[in-house]
């Protein structure tokens, strides 16, 4: 059975860096994309980025290009979303999702990130 | 970038009645080489991650009840729930996967 496991929550101060994980299981990690999607409190879904493990290619939404990075560890089947410098309005739920190309067919439960001093 | 616009923002439908949600894209999602529309619909219930319902504009994901159907082509698409059940209360999103960068509609909140 396919799983995408994300930590439930993270709390950080403004200006800090943060790395979120997405641990996959139940399928061949390199055959599918991993996407990251943000959902601010009470708001809709906002696509952030994808990484394709087979080639390590990445693509970002313009809003996120300069302040997040996406990486992966093929040996453990884990993808990561790295924030370089958190702001208070980064407080959101961050989902990882498996991508059949750019079609997101299975989602993790999401990590609630709270940025507060 | 492709902009997705949904309507209405919210919708109240009685149990057993039909619900219709519309989605419009800023450019065609029909890929001529395979005649497929790169449009998906997701359902997000409160406190849960989104769930894929429909892809290629009209193909139901495995396990999705047949009261859910998708239609449309090019730039205009529709999600229809033929007979609303209580468990269908959720926010519904359309998503284009035509371009290298995905994008979602703003969501439609469906209530009873």
PDB file of C-alpha atoms in Angstrom:
ATOM      1  CA  UNK A   1       0.000   0.000   0.000  1.00  0.00           C
ATOM      2  CA  UNK A   2       1.261   3.436  -0.936  1.00  0.00           C
ATOM      3  CA  UNK A   3       1.957   5.911   1.853  1.00  0.00           C
ATOM      4  CA  UNK A   4       3.315   9.442   2.057  1.00  0.00           C
ATOM      5  CA  UNK A   5       4.213  10.163   5.669  1.00  0.00           C
ATOM      6  CA  UNK A   6       4.595  13.743   6.892  1.00  0.00           C
ATOM      7  CA  UNK A   7       5.201  15.081  10.395  1.00  0.00           C
ATOM      8  CA  UNK A   8       2.055  16.562  11.890  1.00  0.00           C
ATOM      9  CA  UNK A   9       3.394  19.936  12.942  1.00  0.00           C
ATOM     10  CA  UNK A  10       6.407  22.232  13.190  1.00  0.00           C
ATOM     11  CA  UNK A  11       6.900  25.527  15.007  1.00  0.00           C
ATOM     12  CA  UNK A  12       9.633  28.002  14.151  1.00  0.00           C
ATOM     13  CA  UNK A  13      10.484  31.662  14.643  1.00  0.00           C
ATOM     14  CA  UNK A  14      10.543  34.221  11.837  1.00  0.00           C
ATOM     15  CA  UNK A  15      13.890  34.250  10.052  1.00  0.00           C
ATOM     16  CA  UNK A  16      14.629  30.615  10.849  1.00  0.00           C
ATOM     17  CA  UNK A  17      15.183  27.913   8.280  1.00  0.00           C
ATOM     18  CA  UNK A  18      13.076  24.766   8.215  1.00  0.00           C
ATOM     19  CA  UNK A  19      13.074  21.454   6.372  1.00  0.00           C
ATOM     20  CA  UNK A  20       9.904  19.398   5.966  1.00  0.00           C
ATOM     21  CA  UNK A  21      10.034  15.719   5.102  1.00  0.00           C
ATOM     22  CA  UNK A  22       7.789  13.431   3.065  1.00  0.00           C
ATOM     23  CA  UNK A  23       8.662   9.754   3.513  1.00  0.00           C
ATOM     24  CA  UNK A  24       7.212   7.504   0.831  1.00  0.00           C
ATOM     25  CA  UNK A  25       6.627   3.759   0.791  1.00  0.00           C
ATOM     26  CA  UNK A  26       4.811   1.140  -1.229  1.00  0.00           C
ATOM     27  CA  UNK A  27       5.958   2.169  -4.698  1.00  0.00           C
ATOM     28  CA  UNK A  28       9.098   2.811  -6.730  1.00  0.00           C
ATOM     29  CA  UNK A  29      10.168   6.292  -5.573  1.00  0.00           C
ATOM     30  CA  UNK A  30      11.965   7.199  -8.788  1.00  0.00           C
ATOM     31  CA  UNK A  31       8.991   6.473 -11.054  1.00  0.00           C
ATOM     32  CA  UNK A  32       6.779   9.320  -9.822  1.00  0.00           C
ATOM     33  CA  UNK A  33       7.063  13.045  -9.198  1.00  0.00           C
ATOM     34  CA  UNK A  34       6.751  14.527  -5.722  1.00  0.00           C
ATOM     35  CA  UNK A  35       4.805  17.774  -5.495  1.00  0.00           C
ATOM     36  CA  UNK A  36       4.500  20.285  -2.664  1.00  0.00           C
ATOM     37  CA  UNK A  37       1.281  22.238  -2.117  1.00  0.00           C
ATOM     38  CA  UNK A  38       0.551  24.980   0.407  1.00  0.00           C
ATOM     39  CA  UNK A  39      -2.763  25.688   2.094  1.00  0.00           C
ATOM     40  CA  UNK A  40      -2.904  28.828   4.222  1.00  0.00           C
ATOM     41  CA  UNK A  41      -5.448  28.861   7.069  1.00  0.00           C
ATOM     42  CA  UNK A  42      -8.971  28.860   5.630  1.00  0.00           C
ATOM     43  CA  UNK A  43      -7.637  29.242   2.092  1.00  0.00           C
ATOM     44  CA  UNK A  44      -7.349  27.167  -1.063  1.00  0.00           C
ATOM     45  CA  UNK A  45      -4.592  25.020  -2.512  1.00  0.00           C
ATOM     46  CA  UNK A  46      -1.472  26.631  -3.928  1.00  0.00           C
ATOM     47  CA  UNK A  47       0.988  24.534  -5.905  1.00  0.00           C
ATOM     48  CA  UNK A  48       4.599  25.256  -4.943  1.00  0.00           C
ATOM     49  CA  UNK A  49       7.015  22.912  -6.677  1.00  0.00           C
ATOM     50  CA  UNK A  50       7.779  19.453  -7.952  1.00  0.00           C
ATOM     51  CA  UNK A  51      10.827  17.221  -8.087  1.00  0.00           C
ATOM     52  CA  UNK A  52      11.249  14.220 -10.362  1.00  0.00           C
ATOM     53  CA  UNK A  53      13.463  11.710  -8.566  1.00  0.00           C
ATOM     54  CA  UNK A  54      14.501   9.846 -11.726  1.00  0.00           C
ATOM     55  CA  UNK A  55      16.220  12.920 -13.175  1.00  0.00           C
ATOM     56  CA  UNK A  56      16.407  15.234 -10.106  1.00  0.00           C
ATOM     57  CA  UNK A  57      14.736  17.928 -12.223  1.00  0.00           C
ATOM     58  CA  UNK A  58      12.765  20.512 -10.270  1.00  0.00           C
ATOM     59  CA  UNK A  59      10.206  23.184 -11.131  1.00  0.00           C
ATOM     60  CA  UNK A  60       8.845  25.972  -8.952  1.00  0.00           C
ATOM     61  CA  UNK A  61       5.873  28.294  -8.975  1.00  0.00           C
ATOM     62  CA  UNK A  62       7.097  31.849  -9.470  1.00  0.00           C
ATOM     63  CA  UNK A  63       5.914  32.846  -5.991  1.00  0.00           C
ATOM     64  CA  UNK A  64       8.223  30.302  -4.366  1.00  0.00           C
ATOM     65  CA  UNK A  65      11.218  30.156  -6.665  1.00  0.00           C
ATOM     66  CA  UNK A  66      13.592  32.251  -4.599  1.00  0.00           C
ATOM     67  CA  UNK A  67      12.919  31.102  -1.080  1.00  0.00           C
ATOM     68  CA  UNK A  68      12.301  27.338  -1.043  1.00  0.00           C
ATOM     69  CA  UNK A  69      14.268  24.355  -2.259  1.00  0.00           C
ATOM     70  CA  UNK A  70      13.149  20.790  -2.939  1.00  0.00           C
ATOM     71  CA  UNK A  71      15.504  17.898  -2.458  1.00  0.00           C
ATOM     72  CA  UNK A  72      15.325  14.146  -2.010  1.00  0.00           C
ATOM     73  CA  UNK A  73      17.078  11.056  -0.730  1.00  0.00           C
ATOM     74  CA  UNK A  74      16.498   8.202  -3.153  1.00  0.00           C
ATOM     75  CA  UNK A  75      17.909   5.586  -0.776  1.00  0.00           C
ATOM     76  CA  UNK A  76      15.179   6.272   1.795  1.00  0.00           C
ATOM     77  CA  UNK A  77      12.437   7.358  -0.636  1.00  0.00           C
ATOM     78  CA  UNK A  78      12.114  10.707   1.129  1.00  0.00           C
ATOM     79  CA  UNK A  79      11.512  14.142  -0.339  1.00  0.00           C
ATOM     80  CA  UNK A  80      12.215  17.417   1.437  1.00  0.00           C
ATOM     81  CA  UNK A  81      10.942  20.991   1.260  1.00  0.00           C
ATOM     82  CA  UNK A  82      13.449  23.488   2.609  1.00  0.00           C
ATOM     83  CA  UNK A  83      12.571  27.041   3.664  1.00  0.00           C
ATOM     84  CA  UNK A  84      15.517  29.407   3.640  1.00  0.00           C
ATOM     85  CA  UNK A  85      14.098  32.177   5.842  1.00  0.00           C
ATOM     86  CA  UNK A  86      10.617  31.817   7.319  1.00  0.00           C
ATOM     87  CA  UNK A  87       8.120  34.671   7.495  1.00  0.00           C
ATOM     88  CA  UNK A  88       5.017  34.843   9.659  1.00  0.00           C
ATOM     89  CA  UNK A  89       2.761  34.511   6.611  1.00  0.00           C
ATOM     90  CA  UNK A  90       4.361  31.139   5.839  1.00  0.00           C
ATOM     91  CA  UNK A  91       2.071  29.735   8.528  1.00  0.00           C
ATOM     92  CA  UNK A  92       0.181  27.081   6.553  1.00  0.00           C
ATOM     93  CA  UNK A  93      -0.352  23.396   6.019  1.00  0.00           C
ATOM     94  CA  UNK A  94       2.158  21.960   3.551  1.00  0.00           C
ATOM     95  CA  UNK A  95       1.167  18.822   1.665  1.00  0.00           C
ATOM     96  CA  UNK A  96       3.376  16.521  -0.319  1.00  0.00           C
ATOM     97  CA  UNK A  97       1.711  14.517  -3.061  1.00  0.00           C
ATOM     98  CA  UNK A  98       2.773  11.816  -5.475  1.00  0.00           C
ATOM     99  CA  UNK A  99       2.574  12.956  -9.049  1.00  0.00           C
ATOM    100  CA  UNK A 100       1.784  10.916 -12.104  1.00  0.00           C
ATOM    101  CA  UNK A 101       3.400  13.665 -14.061  1.00  0.00           C
ATOM    102  CA  UNK A 102       1.645  16.802 -12.911  1.00  0.00           C
ATOM    103  CA  UNK A 103      -1.474  14.865 -11.836  1.00  0.00           C
ATOM    104  CA  UNK A 104      -1.423  14.506  -8.047  1.00  0.00           C
ATOM    105  CA  UNK A 105      -2.864  11.082  -7.338  1.00  0.00           C
ATOM    106  CA  UNK A 106      -1.997  10.469  -3.669  1.00  0.00           C
ATOM    107  CA  UNK A 107      -1.449  12.989  -0.883  1.00  0.00           C
ATOM    108  CA  UNK A 108       0.220  13.026   2.489  1.00  0.00           C
ATOM    109  CA  UNK A 109      -1.700  14.207   5.551  1.00  0.00           C
ATOM    110  CA  UNK A 110       0.160  17.519   5.576  1.00  0.00           C
ATOM    111  CA  UNK A 111       2.424  19.335   8.043  1.00  0.00           C
ATOM    112  CA  UNK A 112       1.070  22.375   9.876  1.00  0.00           C
ATOM    113  CA  UNK A 113       3.855  24.935  10.034  1.00  0.00           C
ATOM    114  CA  UNK A 114       3.427  27.750  12.540  1.00  0.00           C
ATOM    115  CA  UNK A 115       5.799  30.690  12.292  1.00  0.00           C
ATOM    116  CA  UNK A 116       5.636  32.805  15.391  1.00  0.00           C
ATOM    117  CA  UNK A 117       8.005  34.752  17.593  1.00  0.00           C
TER     118      UNK A 117
ATOM    119  CA  UNK B   1       0.997  30.729 -16.217  1.00  0.00           C
ATOM    120  CA  UNK B   2      -2.441  29.148 -16.581  1.00  0.00           C
ATOM    121  CA  UNK B   3      -5.102  30.679 -14.336  1.00  0.00           C
ATOM    122  CA  UNK B   4      -8.012  28.529 -13.189  1.00  0.00           C
ATOM    123  CA  UNK B   5     -11.302  30.161 -12.183  1.00  0.00           C
ATOM    124  CA  UNK B   6     -14.101  28.249 -10.459  1.00  0.00           C
ATOM    125  CA  UNK B   7     -17.720  29.182  -9.960  1.00  0.00           C
ATOM    126  CA  UNK B   8     -19.605  29.454  -7.755  1.00  0.00           C
ATOM    127  CA  UNK B   9     -17.457  30.052  -4.662  1.00  0.00           C
ATOM    128  CA  UNK B  10     -20.036  28.264  -2.552  1.00  0.00           C
ATOM    129  CA  UNK B  11     -23.090  26.178  -3.245  1.00  0.00           C
ATOM    130  CA  UNK B  12     -25.917  24.803  -1.117  1.00  0.00           C
ATOM    131  CA  UNK B  13     -27.773  21.804  -2.498  1.00  0.00           C
ATOM    132  CA  UNK B  14     -30.445  19.587  -0.947  1.00  0.00           C
ATOM    133  CA  UNK B  15     -29.825  15.908  -0.346  1.00  0.00           C
ATOM    134  CA  UNK B  16     -30.594  13.914  -3.477  1.00  0.00           C
ATOM    135  CA  UNK B  17     -30.386  16.957  -5.742  1.00  0.00           C
ATOM    136  CA  UNK B  18     -27.819  17.724  -8.451  1.00  0.00           C
ATOM    137  CA  UNK B  19     -24.754  19.861  -7.783  1.00  0.00           C
ATOM    138  CA  UNK B  20     -22.814  21.516 -10.586  1.00  0.00           C
ATOM    139  CA  UNK B  21     -19.426  23.226 -10.270  1.00  0.00           C
ATOM    140  CA  UNK B  22     -17.754  25.071 -13.119  1.00  0.00           C
ATOM    141  CA  UNK B  23     -14.090  25.611 -13.899  1.00  0.00           C
ATOM    142  CA  UNK B  24     -12.586  27.820 -16.583  1.00  0.00           C
ATOM    143  CA  UNK B  25      -8.943  27.919 -17.651  1.00  0.00           C
ATOM    144  CA  UNK B  26      -7.124  30.906 -19.151  1.00  0.00           C
ATOM    145  CA  UNK B  27      -5.886  28.757 -22.027  1.00  0.00           C
ATOM    146  CA  UNK B  28      -6.910  25.488 -23.614  1.00  0.00           C
ATOM    147  CA  UNK B  29      -6.059  22.332 -21.688  1.00  0.00           C
ATOM    148  CA  UNK B  30      -6.652  20.105 -24.725  1.00  0.00           C
ATOM    149  CA  UNK B  31      -3.439  18.538 -25.967  1.00  0.00           C
ATOM    150  CA  UNK B  32      -3.884  17.920 -29.679  1.00  0.00           C
ATOM    151  CA  UNK B  33      -1.453  15.004 -29.982  1.00  0.00           C
ATOM    152  CA  UNK B  34      -3.506  12.741 -27.706  1.00  0.00           C
ATOM    153  CA  UNK B  35      -6.866  14.580 -27.664  1.00  0.00           C
ATOM    154  CA  UNK B  36      -6.865  14.677 -23.875  1.00  0.00           C
ATOM    155  CA  UNK B  37      -7.831  17.499 -21.549  1.00  0.00           C
ATOM    156  CA  UNK B  38      -5.295  17.940 -18.740  1.00  0.00           C
ATOM    157  CA  UNK B  39      -7.884  18.794 -16.084  1.00  0.00           C
ATOM    158  CA  UNK B  40      -8.489  17.107 -12.735  1.00  0.00           C
ATOM    159  CA  UNK B  41     -10.977  17.506  -9.896  1.00  0.00           C
ATOM    160  CA  UNK B  42     -10.206  17.016  -6.198  1.00  0.00           C
ATOM    161  CA  UNK B  43     -12.387  16.749  -3.116  1.00  0.00           C
ATOM    162  CA  UNK B  44     -11.173  18.042   0.233  1.00  0.00           C
ATOM    163  CA  UNK B  45     -13.177  17.277   3.332  1.00  0.00           C
ATOM    164  CA  UNK B  46     -12.612  19.241   6.514  1.00  0.00           C
ATOM    165  CA  UNK B  47      -9.303  18.414   8.179  1.00  0.00           C
ATOM    166  CA  UNK B  48      -8.228  16.014   5.427  1.00  0.00           C
ATOM    167  CA  UNK B  49      -5.875  16.176   2.460  1.00  0.00           C
ATOM    168  CA  UNK B  50      -7.372  16.504  -1.009  1.00  0.00           C
ATOM    169  CA  UNK B  51      -8.472  13.354  -2.800  1.00  0.00           C
ATOM    170  CA  UNK B  52      -8.299  12.868  -6.556  1.00  0.00           C
ATOM    171  CA  UNK B  53     -11.785  12.342  -8.008  1.00  0.00           C
ATOM    172  CA  UNK B  54     -11.510  12.812 -11.764  1.00  0.00           C
ATOM    173  CA  UNK B  55      -8.687  13.190 -14.280  1.00  0.00           C
ATOM    174  CA  UNK B  56      -8.503  13.706 -18.040  1.00  0.00           C
ATOM    175  CA  UNK B  57     -11.577  15.902 -17.377  1.00  0.00           C
ATOM    176  CA  UNK B  58     -13.965  12.941 -17.273  1.00  0.00           C
ATOM    177  CA  UNK B  59     -12.234   9.760 -16.024  1.00  0.00           C
ATOM    178  CA  UNK B  60     -13.225   8.748 -12.503  1.00  0.00           C
ATOM    179  CA  UNK B  61     -10.468   7.625 -10.196  1.00  0.00           C
ATOM    180  CA  UNK B  62     -10.822   4.049  -8.938  1.00  0.00           C
ATOM    181  CA  UNK B  63     -13.325   3.810  -6.105  1.00  0.00           C
ATOM    182  CA  UNK B  64     -15.052   7.131  -6.792  1.00  0.00           C
ATOM    183  CA  UNK B  65     -18.851   6.738  -6.841  1.00  0.00           C
ATOM    184  CA  UNK B  66     -20.487   7.060 -10.244  1.00  0.00           C
ATOM    185  CA  UNK B  67     -22.655   9.957  -9.056  1.00  0.00           C
ATOM    186  CA  UNK B  68     -19.529  12.069  -9.680  1.00  0.00           C
ATOM    187  CA  UNK B  69     -18.931  12.964 -13.319  1.00  0.00           C
ATOM    188  CA  UNK B  70     -16.751  15.414 -15.189  1.00  0.00           C
ATOM    189  CA  UNK B  71     -17.299  17.012 -18.558  1.00  0.00           C
ATOM    190  CA  UNK B  72     -16.015  19.765 -20.802  1.00  0.00           C
ATOM    191  CA  UNK B  73     -13.128  20.417 -23.137  1.00  0.00           C
ATOM    192  CA  UNK B  74     -10.691  23.154 -24.039  1.00  0.00           C
ATOM    193  CA  UNK B  75     -11.215  25.901 -21.475  1.00  0.00           C
ATOM    194  CA  UNK B  76     -14.588  25.095 -19.889  1.00  0.00           C
ATOM    195  CA  UNK B  77     -15.216  22.198 -17.539  1.00  0.00           C
ATOM    196  CA  UNK B  78     -17.898  20.977 -15.164  1.00  0.00           C
ATOM    197  CA  UNK B  79     -18.037  18.659 -12.170  1.00  0.00           C
ATOM    198  CA  UNK B  80     -21.491  17.219 -11.544  1.00  0.00           C
ATOM    199  CA  UNK B  81     -22.741  15.291  -8.536  1.00  0.00           C
ATOM    200  CA  UNK B  82     -25.949  13.710  -9.730  1.00  0.00           C
ATOM    201  CA  UNK B  83     -27.587  13.014  -6.373  1.00  0.00           C
ATOM    202  CA  UNK B  84     -25.969  14.729  -3.418  1.00  0.00           C
ATOM    203  CA  UNK B  85     -25.172  12.616  -0.361  1.00  0.00           C
ATOM    204  CA  UNK B  86     -24.302  13.914   3.091  1.00  0.00           C
ATOM    205  CA  UNK B  87     -20.729  12.658   2.744  1.00  0.00           C
ATOM    206  CA  UNK B  88     -20.200  14.866  -0.326  1.00  0.00           C
ATOM    207  CA  UNK B  89     -19.973  18.017   1.818  1.00  0.00           C
ATOM    208  CA  UNK B  90     -16.485  19.295   0.999  1.00  0.00           C
ATOM    209  CA  UNK B  91     -14.502  21.856  -0.941  1.00  0.00           C
ATOM    210  CA  UNK B  92     -13.912  20.918  -4.570  1.00  0.00           C
ATOM    211  CA  UNK B  93     -10.936  22.095  -6.605  1.00  0.00           C
ATOM    212  CA  UNK B  94     -10.133  21.888 -10.273  1.00  0.00           C
ATOM    213  CA  UNK B  95      -6.483  21.653 -11.320  1.00  0.00           C
ATOM    214  CA  UNK B  96      -4.737  21.952 -14.643  1.00  0.00           C
ATOM    215  CA  UNK B  97      -1.761  19.718 -15.313  1.00  0.00           C
ATOM    216  CA  UNK B  98      -1.150  20.820 -18.883  1.00  0.00           C
ATOM    217  CA  UNK B  99       1.844  23.015 -18.223  1.00  0.00           C
ATOM    218  CA  UNK B 100       5.093  22.337 -16.416  1.00  0.00           C
ATOM    219  CA  UNK B 101       3.645  24.318 -13.538  1.00  0.00           C
ATOM    220  CA  UNK B 102       0.340  23.127 -12.053  1.00  0.00           C
ATOM    221  CA  UNK B 103      -2.365  25.446 -10.844  1.00  0.00           C
ATOM    222  CA  UNK B 104      -5.605  25.069  -8.911  1.00  0.00           C
ATOM    223  CA  UNK B 105      -8.898  26.877  -8.975  1.00  0.00           C
ATOM    224  CA  UNK B 106      -9.799  28.789  -5.819  1.00  0.00           C
ATOM    225  CA  UNK B 107     -12.210  26.077  -4.663  1.00  0.00           C
ATOM    226  CA  UNK B 108     -15.985  25.675  -4.366  1.00  0.00           C
ATOM    227  CA  UNK B 109     -17.494  24.965  -0.967  1.00  0.00           C
ATOM    228  CA  UNK B 110     -20.401  22.541  -1.256  1.00  0.00           C
ATOM    229  CA  UNK B 111     -22.924  22.455   1.584  1.00  0.00           C
ATOM    230  CA  UNK B 112     -26.292  20.920   2.213  1.00  0.00           C
TER     231      UNK B 112
END
